[in-house]
mmCIF file of C-alpha atoms and ligand atoms in Angstrom:
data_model
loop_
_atom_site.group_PDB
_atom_site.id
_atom_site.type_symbol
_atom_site.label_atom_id
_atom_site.label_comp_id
_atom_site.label_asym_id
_atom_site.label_seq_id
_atom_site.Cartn_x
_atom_site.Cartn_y
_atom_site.Cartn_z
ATOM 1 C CA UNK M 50 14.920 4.439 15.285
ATOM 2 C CA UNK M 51 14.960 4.691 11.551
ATOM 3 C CA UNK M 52 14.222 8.437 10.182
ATOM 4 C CA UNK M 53 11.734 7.831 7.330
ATOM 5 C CA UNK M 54 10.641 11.586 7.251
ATOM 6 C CA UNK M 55 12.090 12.393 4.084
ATOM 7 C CA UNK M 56 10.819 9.442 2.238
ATOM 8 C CA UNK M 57 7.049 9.864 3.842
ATOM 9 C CA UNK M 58 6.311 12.907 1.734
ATOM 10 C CA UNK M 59 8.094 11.555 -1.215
ATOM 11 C CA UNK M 60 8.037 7.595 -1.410
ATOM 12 C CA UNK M 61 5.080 6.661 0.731
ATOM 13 C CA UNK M 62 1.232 7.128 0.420
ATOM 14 C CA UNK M 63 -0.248 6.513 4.197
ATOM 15 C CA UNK M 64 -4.046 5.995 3.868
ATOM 16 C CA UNK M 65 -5.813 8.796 5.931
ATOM 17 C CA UNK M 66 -5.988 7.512 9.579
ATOM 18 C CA UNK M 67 -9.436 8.145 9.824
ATOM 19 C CA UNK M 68 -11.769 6.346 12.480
ATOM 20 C CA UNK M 69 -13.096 4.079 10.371
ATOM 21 C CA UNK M 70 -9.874 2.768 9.490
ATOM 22 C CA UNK M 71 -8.636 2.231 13.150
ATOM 23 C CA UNK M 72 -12.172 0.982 13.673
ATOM 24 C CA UNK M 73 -11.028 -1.832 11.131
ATOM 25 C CA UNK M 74 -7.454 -2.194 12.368
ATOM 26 C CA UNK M 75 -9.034 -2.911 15.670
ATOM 27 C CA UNK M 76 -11.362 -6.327 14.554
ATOM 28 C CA UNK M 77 -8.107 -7.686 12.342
ATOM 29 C CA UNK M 78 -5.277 -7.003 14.507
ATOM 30 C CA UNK M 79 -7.115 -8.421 17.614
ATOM 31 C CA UNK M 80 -5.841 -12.176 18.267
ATOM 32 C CA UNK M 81 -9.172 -13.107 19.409
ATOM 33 C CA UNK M 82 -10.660 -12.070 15.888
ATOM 34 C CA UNK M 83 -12.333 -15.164 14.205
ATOM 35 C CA UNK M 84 -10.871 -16.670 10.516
ATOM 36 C CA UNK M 85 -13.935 -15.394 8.610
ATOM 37 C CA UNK M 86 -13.763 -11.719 10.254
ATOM 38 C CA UNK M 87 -10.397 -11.486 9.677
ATOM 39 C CA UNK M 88 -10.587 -12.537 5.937
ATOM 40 C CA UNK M 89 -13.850 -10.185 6.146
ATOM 41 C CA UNK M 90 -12.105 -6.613 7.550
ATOM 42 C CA UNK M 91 -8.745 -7.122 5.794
ATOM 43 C CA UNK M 92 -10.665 -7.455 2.540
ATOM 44 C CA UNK M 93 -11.968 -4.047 3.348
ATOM 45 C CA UNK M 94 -8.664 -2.427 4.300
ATOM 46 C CA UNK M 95 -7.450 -3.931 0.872
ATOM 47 C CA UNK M 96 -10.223 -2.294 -1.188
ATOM 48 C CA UNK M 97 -8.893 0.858 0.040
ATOM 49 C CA UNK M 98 -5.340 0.272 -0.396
ATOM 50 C CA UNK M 99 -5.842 -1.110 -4.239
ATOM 51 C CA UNK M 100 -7.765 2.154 -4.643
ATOM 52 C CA UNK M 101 -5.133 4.190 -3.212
ATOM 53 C CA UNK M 102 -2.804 2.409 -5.425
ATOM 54 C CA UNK M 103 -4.732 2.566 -8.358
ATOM 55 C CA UNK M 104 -4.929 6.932 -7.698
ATOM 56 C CA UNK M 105 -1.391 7.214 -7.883
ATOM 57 C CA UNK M 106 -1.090 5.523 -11.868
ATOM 58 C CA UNK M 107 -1.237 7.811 -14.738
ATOM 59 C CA UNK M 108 -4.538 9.397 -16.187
ATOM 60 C CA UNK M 109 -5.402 10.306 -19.848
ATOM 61 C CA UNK M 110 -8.372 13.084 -21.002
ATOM 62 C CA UNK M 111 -11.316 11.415 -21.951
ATOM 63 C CA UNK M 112 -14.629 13.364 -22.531
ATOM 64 C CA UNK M 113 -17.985 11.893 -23.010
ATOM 65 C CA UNK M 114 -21.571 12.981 -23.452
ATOM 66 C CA UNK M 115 -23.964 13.208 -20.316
ATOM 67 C CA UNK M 116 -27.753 11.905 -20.794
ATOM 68 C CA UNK M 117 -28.391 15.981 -21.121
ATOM 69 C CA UNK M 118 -26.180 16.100 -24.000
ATOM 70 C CA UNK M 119 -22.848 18.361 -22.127
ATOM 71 C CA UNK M 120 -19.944 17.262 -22.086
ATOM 72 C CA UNK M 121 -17.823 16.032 -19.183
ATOM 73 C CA UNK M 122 -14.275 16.560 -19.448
ATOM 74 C CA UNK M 123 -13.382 13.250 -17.691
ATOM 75 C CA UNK M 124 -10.372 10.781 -17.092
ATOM 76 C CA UNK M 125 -9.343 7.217 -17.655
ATOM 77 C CA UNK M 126 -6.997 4.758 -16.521
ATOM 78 C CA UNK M 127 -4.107 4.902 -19.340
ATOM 79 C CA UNK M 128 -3.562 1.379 -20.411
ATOM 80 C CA UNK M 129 -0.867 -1.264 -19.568
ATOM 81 C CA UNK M 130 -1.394 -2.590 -16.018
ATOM 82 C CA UNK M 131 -0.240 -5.791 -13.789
ATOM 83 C CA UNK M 132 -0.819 -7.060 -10.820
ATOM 84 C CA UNK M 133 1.574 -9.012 -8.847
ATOM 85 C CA UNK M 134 1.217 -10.288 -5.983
ATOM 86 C CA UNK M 135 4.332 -12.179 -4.382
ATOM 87 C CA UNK M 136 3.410 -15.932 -3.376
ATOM 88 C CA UNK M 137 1.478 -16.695 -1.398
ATOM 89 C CA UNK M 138 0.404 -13.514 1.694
ATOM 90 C CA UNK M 139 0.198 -11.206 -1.330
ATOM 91 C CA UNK M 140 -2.410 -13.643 -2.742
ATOM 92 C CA UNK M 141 -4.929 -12.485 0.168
ATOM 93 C CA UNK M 142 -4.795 -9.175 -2.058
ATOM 94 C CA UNK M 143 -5.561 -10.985 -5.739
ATOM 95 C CA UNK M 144 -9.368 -10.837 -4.749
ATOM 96 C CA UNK M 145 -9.279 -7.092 -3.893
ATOM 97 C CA UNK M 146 -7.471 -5.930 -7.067
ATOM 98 C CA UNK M 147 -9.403 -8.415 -9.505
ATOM 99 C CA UNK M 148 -12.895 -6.787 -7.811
ATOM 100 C CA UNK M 149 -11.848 -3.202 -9.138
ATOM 101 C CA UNK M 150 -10.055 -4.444 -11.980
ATOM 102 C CA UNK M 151 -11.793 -6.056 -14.571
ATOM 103 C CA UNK M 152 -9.811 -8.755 -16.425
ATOM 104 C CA UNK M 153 -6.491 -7.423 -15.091
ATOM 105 C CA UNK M 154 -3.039 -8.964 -15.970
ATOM 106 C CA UNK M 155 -2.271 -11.306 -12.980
ATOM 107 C CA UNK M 156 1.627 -12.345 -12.627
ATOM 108 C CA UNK M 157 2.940 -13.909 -9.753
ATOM 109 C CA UNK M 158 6.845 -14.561 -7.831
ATOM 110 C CA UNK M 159 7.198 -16.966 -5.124
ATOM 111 C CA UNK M 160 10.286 -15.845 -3.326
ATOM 112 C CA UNK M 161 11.649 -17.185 0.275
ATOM 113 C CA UNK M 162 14.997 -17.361 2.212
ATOM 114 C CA UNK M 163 17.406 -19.721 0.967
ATOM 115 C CA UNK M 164 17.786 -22.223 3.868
ATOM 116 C CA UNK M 165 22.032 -22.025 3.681
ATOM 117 C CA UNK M 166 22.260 -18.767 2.973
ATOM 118 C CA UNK M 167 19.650 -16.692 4.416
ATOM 119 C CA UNK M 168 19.111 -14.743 1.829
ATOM 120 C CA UNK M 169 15.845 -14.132 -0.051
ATOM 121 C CA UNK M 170 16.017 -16.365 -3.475
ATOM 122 C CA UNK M 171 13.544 -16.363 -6.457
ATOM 123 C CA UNK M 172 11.571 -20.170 -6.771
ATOM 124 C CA UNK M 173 9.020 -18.989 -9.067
ATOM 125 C CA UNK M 174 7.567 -16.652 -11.315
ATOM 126 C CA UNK M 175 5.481 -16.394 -13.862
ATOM 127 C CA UNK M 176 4.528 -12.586 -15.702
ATOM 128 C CA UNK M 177 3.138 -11.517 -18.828
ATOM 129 C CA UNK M 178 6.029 -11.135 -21.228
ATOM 130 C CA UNK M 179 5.308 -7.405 -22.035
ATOM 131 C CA UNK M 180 5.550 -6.762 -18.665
ATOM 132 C CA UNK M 181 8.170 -4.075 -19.425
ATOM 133 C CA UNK M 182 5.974 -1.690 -20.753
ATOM 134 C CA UNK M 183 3.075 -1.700 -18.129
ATOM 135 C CA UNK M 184 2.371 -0.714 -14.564
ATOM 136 C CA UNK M 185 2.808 -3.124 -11.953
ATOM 137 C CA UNK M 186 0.758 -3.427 -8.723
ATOM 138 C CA UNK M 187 3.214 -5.120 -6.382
ATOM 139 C CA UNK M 188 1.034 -6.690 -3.811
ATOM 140 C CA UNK M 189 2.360 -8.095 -0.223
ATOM 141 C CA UNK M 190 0.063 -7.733 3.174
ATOM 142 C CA UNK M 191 3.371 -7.507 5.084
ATOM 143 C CA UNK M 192 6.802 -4.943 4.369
ATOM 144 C CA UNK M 193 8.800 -5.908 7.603
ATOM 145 C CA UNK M 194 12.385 -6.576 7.415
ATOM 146 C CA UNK M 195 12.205 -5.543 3.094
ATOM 147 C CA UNK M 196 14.217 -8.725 2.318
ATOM 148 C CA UNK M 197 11.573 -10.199 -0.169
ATOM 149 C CA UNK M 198 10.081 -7.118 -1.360
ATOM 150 C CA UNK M 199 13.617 -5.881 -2.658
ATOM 151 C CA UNK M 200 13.961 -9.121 -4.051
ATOM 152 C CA UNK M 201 10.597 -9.092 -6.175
ATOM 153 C CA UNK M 202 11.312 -5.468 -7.038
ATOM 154 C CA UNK M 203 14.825 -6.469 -8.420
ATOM 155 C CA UNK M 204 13.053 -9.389 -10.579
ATOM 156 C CA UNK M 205 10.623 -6.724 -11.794
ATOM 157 C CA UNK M 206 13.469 -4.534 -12.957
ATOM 158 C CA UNK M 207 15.394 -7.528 -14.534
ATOM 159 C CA UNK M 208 12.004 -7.736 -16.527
ATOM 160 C CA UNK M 209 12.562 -4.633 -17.712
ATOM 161 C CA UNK M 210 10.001 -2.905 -15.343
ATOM 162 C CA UNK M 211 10.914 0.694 -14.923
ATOM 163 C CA UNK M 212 11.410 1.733 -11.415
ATOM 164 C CA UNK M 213 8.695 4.784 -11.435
ATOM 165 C CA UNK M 214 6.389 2.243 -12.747
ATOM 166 C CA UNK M 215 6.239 0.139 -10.175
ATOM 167 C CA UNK M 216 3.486 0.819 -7.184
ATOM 168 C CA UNK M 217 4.211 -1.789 -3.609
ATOM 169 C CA UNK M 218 0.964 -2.468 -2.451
ATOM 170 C CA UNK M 219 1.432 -3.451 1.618
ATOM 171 C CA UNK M 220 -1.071 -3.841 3.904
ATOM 172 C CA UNK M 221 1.187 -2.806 7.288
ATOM 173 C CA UNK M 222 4.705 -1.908 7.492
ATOM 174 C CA UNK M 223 7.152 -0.900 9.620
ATOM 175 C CA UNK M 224 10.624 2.126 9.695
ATOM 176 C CA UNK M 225 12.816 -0.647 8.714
ATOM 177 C CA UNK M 226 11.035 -1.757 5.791
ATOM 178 C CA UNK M 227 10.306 1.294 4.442
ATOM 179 C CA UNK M 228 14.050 2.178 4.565
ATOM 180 C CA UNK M 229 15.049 -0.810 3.014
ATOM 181 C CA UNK M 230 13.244 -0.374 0.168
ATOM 182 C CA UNK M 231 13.142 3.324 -0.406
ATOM 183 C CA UNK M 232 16.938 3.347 0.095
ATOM 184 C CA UNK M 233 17.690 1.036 -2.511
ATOM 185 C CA UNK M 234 14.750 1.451 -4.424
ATOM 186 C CA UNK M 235 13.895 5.340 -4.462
ATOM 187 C CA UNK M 236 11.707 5.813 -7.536
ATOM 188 C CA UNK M 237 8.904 3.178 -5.739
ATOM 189 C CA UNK M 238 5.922 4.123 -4.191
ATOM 190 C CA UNK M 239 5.070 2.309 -1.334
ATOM 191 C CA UNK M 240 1.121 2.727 0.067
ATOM 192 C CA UNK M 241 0.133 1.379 3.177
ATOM 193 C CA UNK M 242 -2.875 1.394 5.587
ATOM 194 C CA UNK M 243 -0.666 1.491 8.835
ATOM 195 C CA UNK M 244 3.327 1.987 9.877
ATOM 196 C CA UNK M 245 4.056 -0.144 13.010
ATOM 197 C CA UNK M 246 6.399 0.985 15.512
ATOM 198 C CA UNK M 247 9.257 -1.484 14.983
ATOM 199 C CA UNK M 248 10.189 -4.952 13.981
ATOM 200 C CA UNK M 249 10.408 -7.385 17.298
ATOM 201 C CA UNK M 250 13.494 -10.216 17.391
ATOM 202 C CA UNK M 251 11.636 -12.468 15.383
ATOM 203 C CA UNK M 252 10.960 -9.475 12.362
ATOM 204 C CA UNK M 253 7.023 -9.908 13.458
ATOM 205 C CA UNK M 254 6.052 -6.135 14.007
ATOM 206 C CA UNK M 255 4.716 -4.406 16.612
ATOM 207 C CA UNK M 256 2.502 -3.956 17.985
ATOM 208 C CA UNK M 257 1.437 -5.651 14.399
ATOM 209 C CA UNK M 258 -1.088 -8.475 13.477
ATOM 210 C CA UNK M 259 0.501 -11.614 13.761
ATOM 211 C CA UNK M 260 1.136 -14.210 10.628
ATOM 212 C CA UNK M 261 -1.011 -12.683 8.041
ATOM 213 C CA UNK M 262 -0.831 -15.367 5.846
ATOM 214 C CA UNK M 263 -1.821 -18.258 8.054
ATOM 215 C CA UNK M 264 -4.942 -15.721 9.436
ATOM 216 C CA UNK M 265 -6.041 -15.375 6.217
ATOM 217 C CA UNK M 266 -5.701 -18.736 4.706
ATOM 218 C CA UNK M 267 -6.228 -20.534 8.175
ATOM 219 C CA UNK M 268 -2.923 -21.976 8.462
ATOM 220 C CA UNK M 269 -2.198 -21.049 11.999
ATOM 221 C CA UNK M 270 0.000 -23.660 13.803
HETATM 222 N N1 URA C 224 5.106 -11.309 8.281
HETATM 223 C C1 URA C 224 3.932 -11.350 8.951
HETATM 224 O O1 URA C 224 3.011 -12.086 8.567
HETATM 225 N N2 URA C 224 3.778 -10.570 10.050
HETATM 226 C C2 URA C 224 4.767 -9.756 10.508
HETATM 227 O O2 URA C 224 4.573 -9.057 11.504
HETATM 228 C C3 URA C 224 5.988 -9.734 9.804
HETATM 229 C C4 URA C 224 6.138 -10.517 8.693
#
């Protein structure tokens, strides 16, 4: 068993397991759950995690005027953010981030395992060329093994993407993946809606929530 203690209060923002949240956990991660109420309740677990992610990027002053004419010393986003969501799971989380987000910067990286190798290789991507000064929302439903989300993280720095700047969106993950990652990685922040007890022989997690790709986009074999 992976100790992940240590990056928990530093790398990793846990949504607050409150009932609701299990409540929705419960209708997605049951097999019997149908296409459209999966799509449905993870949409709603992905509002929250966007929001969560959004929380954690920085914040400038910025008063304005109340109908009553006092003045409310406010906040607002700072400027320079990017969402990226690695082909094609972390496309279930495009939707979420685009609803909160108007007009936000959309990149994207396809990345699988090399069929000789085994190793996670780059196929696409495709990001806004001043990607090097902004925020990036790195979205993928699924951290399991950490393979492909160390490999989009590395393209992101060759970009010039500074480490701190860069927020991993993940709908559930597991010890393994967030060791992987925070290990190699340790200026990321990681936020998640759930941490699964381990990774079974086939890297699905468990107890976990099956494919989420093919429940989302209804590609199940
Ligand atoms: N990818 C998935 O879709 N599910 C898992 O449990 C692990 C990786």
């Amino acid at each position: 068993m992976t100790s992940i203690d240590a990056y928990l209060e530093k790398n990793v923002h846990l949504l607050p397991q409150t009932n609701q949240l299990r409540a929705l956990h419960t209708i997605v991660r049951d097999r019997d759950t149908s296409r459209e109420d999966f799509v449905f309740y993870a949409e709603r677990i992905i509002r929250l995690l966007v929001e969560a992610g959004l929380d954690l990027l920085p914040f400038e002053p910025h008063d304005v005027t109340t109908p009553i004419g006092a003045t409310y010393n406010g906040l607002r986003f700072a400027d320079g953010l990017v969402g990226v969501p690695i082909i094609r799971a972390g496309e279930s989380m495009e939707a979420g981030l685009r609803a909160v987000c108007r007009g936000v910067r959309i990149g994207k990286v396809l990345i699988q395992r090399d069929k000789d190798t085994k190793l996670p290789k780059l196929y696409y991507r495709n990001l806004p060329q001043d990607i090097a000064s902004r925020h990036v929302l790195l979205l993928d439903p699924m951290l399991a093994t950490g393979g492909t989300a160390n490999a989009a993280i590395q393209v992101l720095l060759d970009q010039g993407v500074v480490e701190e700047n860069i927020v991993f969106i993940t709908f559930i993950t597991v010890p393994d993946g967030i060791e992987a990652v925070c290990s190699r990685y340790p200026r990321v922040r990681i936020v998640t809606s759930a941490i699964e007890e381990r990774l079974n022989e086939n890297a699905y997690m468990l107890p976990g929530i099956g494919d989420f790709g093919d429940r989302f986009f209804g590609t199940e074999k």
